[in-house]
XYZ file of C-alpha atoms in Angstrom:
542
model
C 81.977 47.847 6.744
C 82.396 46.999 10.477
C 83.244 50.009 11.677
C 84.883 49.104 15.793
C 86.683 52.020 17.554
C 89.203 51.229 18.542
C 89.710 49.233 15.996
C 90.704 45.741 17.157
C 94.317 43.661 16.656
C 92.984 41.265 14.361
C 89.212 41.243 12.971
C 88.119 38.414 10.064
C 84.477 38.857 8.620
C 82.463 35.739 8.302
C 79.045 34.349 6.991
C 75.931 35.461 8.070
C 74.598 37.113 11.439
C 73.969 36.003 15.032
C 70.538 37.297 15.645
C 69.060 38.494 19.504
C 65.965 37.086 20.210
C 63.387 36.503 23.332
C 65.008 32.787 23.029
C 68.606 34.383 23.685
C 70.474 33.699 26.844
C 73.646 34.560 28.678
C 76.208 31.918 30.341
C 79.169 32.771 32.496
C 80.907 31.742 35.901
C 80.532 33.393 38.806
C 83.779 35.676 38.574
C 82.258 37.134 35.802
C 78.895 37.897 36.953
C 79.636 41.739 37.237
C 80.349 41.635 33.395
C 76.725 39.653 32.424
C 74.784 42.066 34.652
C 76.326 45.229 32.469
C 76.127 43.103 29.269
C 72.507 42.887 30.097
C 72.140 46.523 31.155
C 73.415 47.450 27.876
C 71.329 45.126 25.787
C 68.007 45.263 27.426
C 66.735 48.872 27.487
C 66.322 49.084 23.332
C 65.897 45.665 22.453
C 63.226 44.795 25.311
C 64.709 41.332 25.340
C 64.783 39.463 28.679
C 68.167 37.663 28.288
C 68.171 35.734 31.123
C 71.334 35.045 32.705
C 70.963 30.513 32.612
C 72.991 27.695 31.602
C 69.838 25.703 31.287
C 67.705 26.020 28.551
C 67.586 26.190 24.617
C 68.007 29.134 22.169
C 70.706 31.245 21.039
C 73.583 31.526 23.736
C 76.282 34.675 24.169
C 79.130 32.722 25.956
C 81.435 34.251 28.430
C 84.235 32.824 30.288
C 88.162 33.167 30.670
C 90.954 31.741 28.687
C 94.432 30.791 30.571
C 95.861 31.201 27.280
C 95.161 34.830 26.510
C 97.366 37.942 28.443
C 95.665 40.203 30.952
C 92.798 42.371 29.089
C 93.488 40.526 26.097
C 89.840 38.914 24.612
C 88.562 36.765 21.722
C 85.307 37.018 20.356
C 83.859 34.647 17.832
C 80.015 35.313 16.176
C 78.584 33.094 14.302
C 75.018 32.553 13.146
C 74.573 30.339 15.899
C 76.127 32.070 18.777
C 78.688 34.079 20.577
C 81.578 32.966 22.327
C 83.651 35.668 23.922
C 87.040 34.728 26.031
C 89.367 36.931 27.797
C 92.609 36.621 29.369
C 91.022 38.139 32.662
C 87.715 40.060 33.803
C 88.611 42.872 32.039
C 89.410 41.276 29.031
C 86.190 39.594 28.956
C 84.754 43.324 29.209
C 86.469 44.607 26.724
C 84.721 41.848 24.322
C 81.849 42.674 25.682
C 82.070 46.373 24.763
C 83.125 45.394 20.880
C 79.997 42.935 21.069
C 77.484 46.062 21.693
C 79.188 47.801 19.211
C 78.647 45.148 16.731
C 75.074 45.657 17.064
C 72.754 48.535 15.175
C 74.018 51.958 17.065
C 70.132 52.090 18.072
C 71.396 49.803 20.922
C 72.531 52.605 22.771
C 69.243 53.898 23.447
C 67.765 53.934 27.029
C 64.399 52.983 25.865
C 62.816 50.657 23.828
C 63.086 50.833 19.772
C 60.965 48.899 17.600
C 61.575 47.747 14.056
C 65.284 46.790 14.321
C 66.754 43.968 13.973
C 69.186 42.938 16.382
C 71.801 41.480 14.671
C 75.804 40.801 15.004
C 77.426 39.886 11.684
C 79.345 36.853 12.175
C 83.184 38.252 12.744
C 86.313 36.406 14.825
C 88.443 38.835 16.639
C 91.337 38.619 18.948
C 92.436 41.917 20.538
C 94.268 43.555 23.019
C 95.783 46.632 24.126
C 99.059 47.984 23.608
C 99.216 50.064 26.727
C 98.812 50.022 29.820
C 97.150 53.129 31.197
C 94.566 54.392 28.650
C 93.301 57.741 30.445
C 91.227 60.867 30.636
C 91.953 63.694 33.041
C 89.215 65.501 33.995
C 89.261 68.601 36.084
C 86.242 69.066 37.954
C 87.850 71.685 40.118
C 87.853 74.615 37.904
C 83.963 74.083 37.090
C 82.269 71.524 39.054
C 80.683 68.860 37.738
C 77.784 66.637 39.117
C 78.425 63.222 39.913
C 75.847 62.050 37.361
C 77.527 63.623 34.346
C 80.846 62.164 35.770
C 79.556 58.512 35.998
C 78.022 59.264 32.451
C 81.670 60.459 31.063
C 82.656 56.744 32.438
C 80.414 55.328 30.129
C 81.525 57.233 27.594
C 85.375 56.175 28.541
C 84.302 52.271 28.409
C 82.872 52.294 25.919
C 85.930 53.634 23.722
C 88.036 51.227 26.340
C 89.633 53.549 28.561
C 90.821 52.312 31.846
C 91.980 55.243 33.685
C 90.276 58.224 35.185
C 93.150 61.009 36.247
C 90.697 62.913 38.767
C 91.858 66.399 39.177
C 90.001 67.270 42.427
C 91.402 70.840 43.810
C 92.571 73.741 42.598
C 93.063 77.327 43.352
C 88.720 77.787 42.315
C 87.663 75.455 44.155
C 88.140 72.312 46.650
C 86.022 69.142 45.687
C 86.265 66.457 47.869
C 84.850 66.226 51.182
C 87.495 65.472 53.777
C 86.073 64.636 57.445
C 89.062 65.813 59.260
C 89.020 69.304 57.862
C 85.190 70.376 57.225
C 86.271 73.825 56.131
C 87.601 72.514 52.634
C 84.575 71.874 51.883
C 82.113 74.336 53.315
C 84.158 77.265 52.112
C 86.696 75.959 49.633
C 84.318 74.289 47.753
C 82.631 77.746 47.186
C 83.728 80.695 44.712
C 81.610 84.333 44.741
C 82.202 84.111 40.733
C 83.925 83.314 37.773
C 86.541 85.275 35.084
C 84.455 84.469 31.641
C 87.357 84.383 28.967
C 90.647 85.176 29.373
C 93.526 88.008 30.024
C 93.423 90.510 33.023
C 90.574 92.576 31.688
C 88.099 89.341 31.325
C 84.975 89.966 32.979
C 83.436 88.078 34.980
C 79.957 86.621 35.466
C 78.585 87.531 38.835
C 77.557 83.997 39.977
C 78.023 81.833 43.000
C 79.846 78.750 41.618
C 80.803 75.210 43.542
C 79.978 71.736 44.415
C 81.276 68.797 46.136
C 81.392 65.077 46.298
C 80.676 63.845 49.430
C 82.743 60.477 50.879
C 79.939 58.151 49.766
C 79.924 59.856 46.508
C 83.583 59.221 45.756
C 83.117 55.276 47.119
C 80.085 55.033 44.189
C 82.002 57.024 41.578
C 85.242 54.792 42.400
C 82.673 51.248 42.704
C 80.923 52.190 39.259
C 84.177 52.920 37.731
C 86.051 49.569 38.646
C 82.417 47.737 37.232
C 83.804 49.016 34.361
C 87.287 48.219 34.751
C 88.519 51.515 35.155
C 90.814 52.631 37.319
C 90.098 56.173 39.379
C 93.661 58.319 39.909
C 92.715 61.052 42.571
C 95.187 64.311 42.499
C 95.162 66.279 45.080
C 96.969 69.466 43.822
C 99.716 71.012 45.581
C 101.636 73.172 46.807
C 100.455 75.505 43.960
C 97.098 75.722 42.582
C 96.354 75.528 46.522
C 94.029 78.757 46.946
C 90.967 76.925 47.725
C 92.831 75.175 50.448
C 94.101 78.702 52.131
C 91.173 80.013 51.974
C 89.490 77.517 54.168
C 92.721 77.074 56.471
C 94.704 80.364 56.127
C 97.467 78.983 58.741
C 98.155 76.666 55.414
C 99.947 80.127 53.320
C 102.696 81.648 53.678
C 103.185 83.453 56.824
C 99.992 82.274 57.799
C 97.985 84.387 55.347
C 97.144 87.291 58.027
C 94.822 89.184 55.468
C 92.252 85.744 54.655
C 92.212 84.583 50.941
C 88.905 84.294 49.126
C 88.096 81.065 46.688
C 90.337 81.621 43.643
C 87.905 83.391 41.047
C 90.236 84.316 38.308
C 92.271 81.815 36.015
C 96.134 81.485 35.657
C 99.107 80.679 37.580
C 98.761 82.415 41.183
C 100.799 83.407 43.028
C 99.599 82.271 46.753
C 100.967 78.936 47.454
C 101.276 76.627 50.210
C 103.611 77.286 53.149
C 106.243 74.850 53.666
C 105.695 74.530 57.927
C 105.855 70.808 59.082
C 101.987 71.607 59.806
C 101.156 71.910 56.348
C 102.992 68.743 55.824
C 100.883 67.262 58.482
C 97.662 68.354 57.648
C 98.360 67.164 53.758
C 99.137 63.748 55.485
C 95.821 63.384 56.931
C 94.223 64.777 53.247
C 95.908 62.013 51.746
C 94.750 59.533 54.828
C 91.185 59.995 53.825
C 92.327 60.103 49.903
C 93.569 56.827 50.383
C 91.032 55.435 52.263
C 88.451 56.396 49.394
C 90.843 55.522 45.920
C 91.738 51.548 46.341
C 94.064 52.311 43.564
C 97.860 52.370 42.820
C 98.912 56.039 41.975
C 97.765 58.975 44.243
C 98.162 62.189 42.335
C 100.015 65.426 44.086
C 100.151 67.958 41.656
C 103.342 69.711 41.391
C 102.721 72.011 37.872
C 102.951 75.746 38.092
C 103.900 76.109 41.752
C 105.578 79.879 41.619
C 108.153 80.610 44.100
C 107.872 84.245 44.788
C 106.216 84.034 48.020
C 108.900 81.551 49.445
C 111.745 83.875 47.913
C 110.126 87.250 49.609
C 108.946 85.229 53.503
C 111.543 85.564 56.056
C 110.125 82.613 57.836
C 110.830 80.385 54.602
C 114.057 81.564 53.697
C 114.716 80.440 57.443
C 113.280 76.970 56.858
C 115.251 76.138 53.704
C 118.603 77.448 55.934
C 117.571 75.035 58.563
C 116.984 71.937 55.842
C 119.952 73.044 54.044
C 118.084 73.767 50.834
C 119.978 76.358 48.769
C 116.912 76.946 46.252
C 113.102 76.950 46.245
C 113.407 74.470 44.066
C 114.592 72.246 46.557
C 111.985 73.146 48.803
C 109.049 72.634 46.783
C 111.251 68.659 46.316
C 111.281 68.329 49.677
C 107.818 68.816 50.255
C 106.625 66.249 47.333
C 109.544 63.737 48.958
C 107.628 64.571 52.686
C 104.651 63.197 50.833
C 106.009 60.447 48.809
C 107.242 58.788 51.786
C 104.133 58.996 53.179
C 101.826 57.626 49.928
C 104.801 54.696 49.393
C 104.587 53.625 53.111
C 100.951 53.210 52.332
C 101.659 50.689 49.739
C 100.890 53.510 47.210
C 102.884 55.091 44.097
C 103.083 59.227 43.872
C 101.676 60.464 40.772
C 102.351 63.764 39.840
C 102.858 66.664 36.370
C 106.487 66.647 35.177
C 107.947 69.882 37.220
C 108.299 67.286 39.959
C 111.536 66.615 37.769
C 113.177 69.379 38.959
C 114.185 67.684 41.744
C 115.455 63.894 42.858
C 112.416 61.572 43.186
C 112.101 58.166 44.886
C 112.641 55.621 42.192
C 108.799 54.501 42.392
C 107.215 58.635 41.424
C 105.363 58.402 37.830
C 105.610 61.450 35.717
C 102.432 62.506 33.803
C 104.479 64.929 31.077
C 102.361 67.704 29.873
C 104.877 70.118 28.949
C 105.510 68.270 25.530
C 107.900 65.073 25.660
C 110.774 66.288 27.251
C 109.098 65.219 30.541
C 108.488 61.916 29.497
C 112.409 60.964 27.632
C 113.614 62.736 31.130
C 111.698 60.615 33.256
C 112.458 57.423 31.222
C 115.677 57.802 31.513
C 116.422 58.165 34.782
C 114.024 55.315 35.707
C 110.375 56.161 36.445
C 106.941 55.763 35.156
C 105.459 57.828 32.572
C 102.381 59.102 31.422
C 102.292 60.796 28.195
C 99.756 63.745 27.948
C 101.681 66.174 26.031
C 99.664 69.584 25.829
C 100.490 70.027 22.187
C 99.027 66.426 21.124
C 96.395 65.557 23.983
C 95.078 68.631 25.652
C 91.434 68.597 24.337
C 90.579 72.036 25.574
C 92.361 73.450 23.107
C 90.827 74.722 20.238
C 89.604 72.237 17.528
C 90.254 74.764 14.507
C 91.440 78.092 13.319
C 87.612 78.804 12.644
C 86.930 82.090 14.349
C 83.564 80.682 16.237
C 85.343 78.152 17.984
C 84.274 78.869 21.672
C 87.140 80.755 23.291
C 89.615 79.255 21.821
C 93.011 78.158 23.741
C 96.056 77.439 22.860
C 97.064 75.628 19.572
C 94.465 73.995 17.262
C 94.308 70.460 18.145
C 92.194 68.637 14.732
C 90.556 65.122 15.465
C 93.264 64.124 12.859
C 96.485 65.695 15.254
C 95.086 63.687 18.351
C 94.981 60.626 16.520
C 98.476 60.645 15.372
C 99.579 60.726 19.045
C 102.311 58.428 19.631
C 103.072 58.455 23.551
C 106.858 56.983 23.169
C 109.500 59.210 22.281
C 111.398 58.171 19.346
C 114.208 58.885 21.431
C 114.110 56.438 24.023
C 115.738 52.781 23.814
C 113.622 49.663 24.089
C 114.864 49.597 28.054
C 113.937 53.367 28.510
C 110.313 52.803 26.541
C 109.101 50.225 28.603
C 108.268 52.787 31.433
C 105.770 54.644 29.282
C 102.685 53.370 30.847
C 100.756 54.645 27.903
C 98.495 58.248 27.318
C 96.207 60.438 28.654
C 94.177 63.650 27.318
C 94.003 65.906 29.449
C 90.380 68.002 29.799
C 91.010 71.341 32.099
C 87.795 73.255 32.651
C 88.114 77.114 32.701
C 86.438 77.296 30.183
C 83.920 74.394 30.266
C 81.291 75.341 32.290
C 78.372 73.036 31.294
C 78.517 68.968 30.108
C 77.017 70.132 26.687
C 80.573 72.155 26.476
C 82.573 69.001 28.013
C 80.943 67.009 25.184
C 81.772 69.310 22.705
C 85.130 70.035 23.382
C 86.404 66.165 23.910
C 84.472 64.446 21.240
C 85.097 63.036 19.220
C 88.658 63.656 19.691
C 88.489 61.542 23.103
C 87.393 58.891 20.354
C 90.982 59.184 18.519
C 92.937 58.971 21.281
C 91.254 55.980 22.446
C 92.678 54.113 19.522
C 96.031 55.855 19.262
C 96.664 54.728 22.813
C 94.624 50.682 22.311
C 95.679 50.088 19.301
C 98.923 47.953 18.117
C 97.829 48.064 14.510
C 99.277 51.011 12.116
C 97.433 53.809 12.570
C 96.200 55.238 8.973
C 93.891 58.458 9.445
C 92.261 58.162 5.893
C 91.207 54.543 7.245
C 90.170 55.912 10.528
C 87.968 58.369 9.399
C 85.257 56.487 7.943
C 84.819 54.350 10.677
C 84.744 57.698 13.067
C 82.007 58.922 11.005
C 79.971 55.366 11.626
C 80.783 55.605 14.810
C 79.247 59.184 15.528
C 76.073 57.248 14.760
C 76.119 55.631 18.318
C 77.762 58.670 19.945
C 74.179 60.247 18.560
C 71.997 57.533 19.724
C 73.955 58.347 22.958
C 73.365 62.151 23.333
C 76.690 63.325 23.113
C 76.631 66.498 21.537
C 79.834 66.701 19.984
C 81.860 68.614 17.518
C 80.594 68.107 13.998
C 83.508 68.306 11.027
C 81.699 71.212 9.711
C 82.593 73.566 13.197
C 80.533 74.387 15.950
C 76.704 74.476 16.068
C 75.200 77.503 16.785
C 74.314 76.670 20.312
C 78.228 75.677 20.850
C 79.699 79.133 19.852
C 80.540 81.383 22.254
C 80.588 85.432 20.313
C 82.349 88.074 21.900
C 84.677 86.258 24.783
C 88.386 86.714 24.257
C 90.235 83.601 23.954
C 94.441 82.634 23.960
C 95.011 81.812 20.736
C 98.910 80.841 19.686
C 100.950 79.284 17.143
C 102.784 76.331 17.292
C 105.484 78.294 17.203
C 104.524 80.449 19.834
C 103.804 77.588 22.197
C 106.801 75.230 21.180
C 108.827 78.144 22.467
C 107.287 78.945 26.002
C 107.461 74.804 26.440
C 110.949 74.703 25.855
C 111.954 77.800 28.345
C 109.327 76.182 31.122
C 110.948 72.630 30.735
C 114.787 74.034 30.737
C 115.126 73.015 34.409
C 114.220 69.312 33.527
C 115.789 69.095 30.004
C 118.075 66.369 29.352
């Protein structure tokens, strides 16, 4: 069985095997030189074959190149016994054939070091393939608990090599501020920093007593963005406001509401608070200049601001806000918290940029070119559709892979709804509901990773494979999706997830090492949680 995830468009076995040998060499044009170098990073370490890089020569040859013919990330791929020949519509394409070539090979390949006694073989296969969507994504919140810049550029391997393209970067939050910004030092040397963190959840958690934080400095983010787009993924930063802002007031208290006279602290506990950014034209200012730098750091398209769980409370109660919206003519906080994301949409578009942002930014009138990343369910997504923008599916109860993978009573603090490998994989991002017009501005899917709760990559890996591994096909995939056919190549596919080091969740439940006994978590039904989505979403329903 040849067991690809995702599993490609159109795949037809033939005779025999191509075989890797010290003979073996790799031909491509310049464009494509980026692609040969990581072809040959990926081949080298367990085979301890040279595969020089040479038109010239004799002995087996892989063959890359570009084919007019073929659509943008589209690829061919042709093995036979005396060769590979791999074509794609464009760079990425030719990547993406690249990818299904290693996985071809014995999941030993994905070693770092050299194995003996295997034979490196492809069996001889013709494939054409490409992706249904668009945007194929991951959001990873590093704000919550920090994560180092090596484990991040090792979760882009991870997302390559199950052909993701998009990295949703969620880089503040009321815990913690992650990105160095020149301009404002202070986000960084004191937002960056919590005294500790709630273990568990509900008011009476405890919590742990230790220092937490981290940062990634400016050159960081240019080598995180640089190894990403080597890899054909794209890097959407979010800068989170004018909730989940605490971090921010902390480090700048003239940045709350009514100037924060008594100074915030680093957000320690989890949840929707309560302190949120004051809507002065010098918060708009300084969130300009944020999103200077931002920009000047993420090449890319979409520039993320947030918008979720913003309460109003402390623009309802502050004088000096209630004074504002009088002066704007803004009859309800609602409208404020719209004209602040409008404030910075004109900004992002003037930069040649498109505002990204979570689906309460429905609540009010956005410019035509906002995408909507709907978490709440779908109604964010057939809302947005239909009155013209972008979407992003990431609905909580299909894609949020923090949640819970059973009803097993040692999974660690479990969240939420349980999300099976099997639910994520029968993710459909469209709403049924939507017309062919309306459809075609669902971008594609996301799953979204939020980290309370993760506080180490050995619980990352756990928690998002190898469900990251089923969305990667629901969301690639134009093919009908069949679980009982899926799971067998899953389970062959674990194999190089192993050789890897991923440590992820076996069928059987959680390893010893991966429980966590005696912290509370937020279990609810899917009752329970279909209900609070569809009184949260009333202000956007259609």
């Amino acid at each position: 069985m040849i067991a690809l995830v995702p599993a490609p468009t159109s795949l037809v076995e033939g005779t025999g095997v191509f075989t890797l040998d010290l003979n073996t060499r790799i031909i491509a044009p310049e464009p494509l030189a980026g692609t040969v170098a990581w072809l040959q990073g990926a081949l080298r370490p367990a085979t301890g074959l040279p595969l020089p890089s040479a038109a010239g020569g004799s002995g087996p040859v892989i063959d890359l190149g570009l084919a007019p013919e073929l659509r943008p990330s589209e690829y061919r791929l042709d093995v036979t016994p005396d060769g590979v020949v791999v074509r794609g519509g464009d760079a990425a394409g030719v990547f993406h054939g690249v990818t299904t070539l290693v996985q071809l090979l014995p999941a030993a390949i994905y070693r770092k070091a050299f194995v003996a006694g295997v034979e490196w073989t492809v069996p001889a296969v013709s494939i054409v393939d490409a992706p249904r969507f668009g945007w194929r994504g991951a959001m990873l919140d590093v704000a919550r608990h920090f994560l180092p810049k090596r484990d991040v550029l090792r979760f882009l391997d991870l997302m390559a090599l199950h052909k993701l393209n998009t990295l949703h970067w969620h880089l503040t939050e009321d815990q913690g501020w992650r990105i160095e910004i020149l301009r404002y030092p202070r986000l960084t040397e004191i937002g960056a920093w919590r005294t500790e963190s709630q273990v568990g959840v509900g008011p009476d958690a405890p919590a742990d007593g230790r220092p937490h934080g981290g940062f990634y400095t400016q050159d960081d983010i240019r080598e995180v963005v640089a190894y990403a787009a080597a890899l054909h993924i794209d890097v959407v930063p979010e800068i989170d406001v004018p909730g989940h802002s605490q971090a921010a007031i902390a480090a700048y208290p003239f940045l709350g509401v009514g100037g924060e006279t008594e100074q915030l602290a680093v957000g320690t506990r989890w949840g929707i608070i309560e302190d949120v950014l004051s809507m002065e034209e010098t918060t708009v200012e300084f969130y300009r200049n944020v999103f200077d730098e931002v920009m000047d750091l993420f090449p890319g398209r979409y520039i993320g601001v947030g918008g979720d769980e913003c309460p109003k409370v402390r623009w309802r109660d502050d004088p000096r806000t209630q004074q504002l919206m009088r002066a704007r003519s803004l009859d309800t906080e609602e409208e404020l918290q719209t004209w602040f994301i409008r404030r910075l949409d004109d900004h992002i578009t003037a930069r040649g940029r498109r505002l990204f942002g979570w689906d309460e930014i429905l609540e009010g009138e956005l410019a035509e070119s906002a995408t909507v990343a709907s978490w709440r369910g779908m109604t964010g997504a057939v809302v947005a559709a239909r009155r013209g923008h972008d979407v992003v599916a990431c609905p909580d109860d299909q894609v949020y892979l923090d949640y819970r993978q059973s009803t097993d009573p040692d999974e660690p603090i479990p969240v939420a709804i349980p999300l099976t490998v099997e639910d994520v994989y029968a993710f459909e991002p469209v709403p049924a509901e939507l017309t062919d017009e309306e459809a075609r501005h669902v971008l594609g899917g996301q799953g979204n990773i939020w980290t309370e709760h993760i506080d180490s990559p050995r619980t990352l890996d756990y928690l998002v494979f190898p469900r990251l591994s089923a969305l990667a096909e629901a969301v690639w995939t134009t093919r009908t999706r069949d679980f009982s056919e899926f799971a067998p190549r899953l389970e062959a596919h674990l194999s190089r997830l192993d050789a890897i080091g991923v440590e992820y969740r076996h069928a059987a439940g959680p390893l010893p090492w991966q429980k966590r006994p005696g912290i509370e978590g937020r279990p609810s039904t899917r009752e329970e949680r279909a209900a609070y989505m569809a009184e949260v979403t009333a202000t956007i329903a259609p």
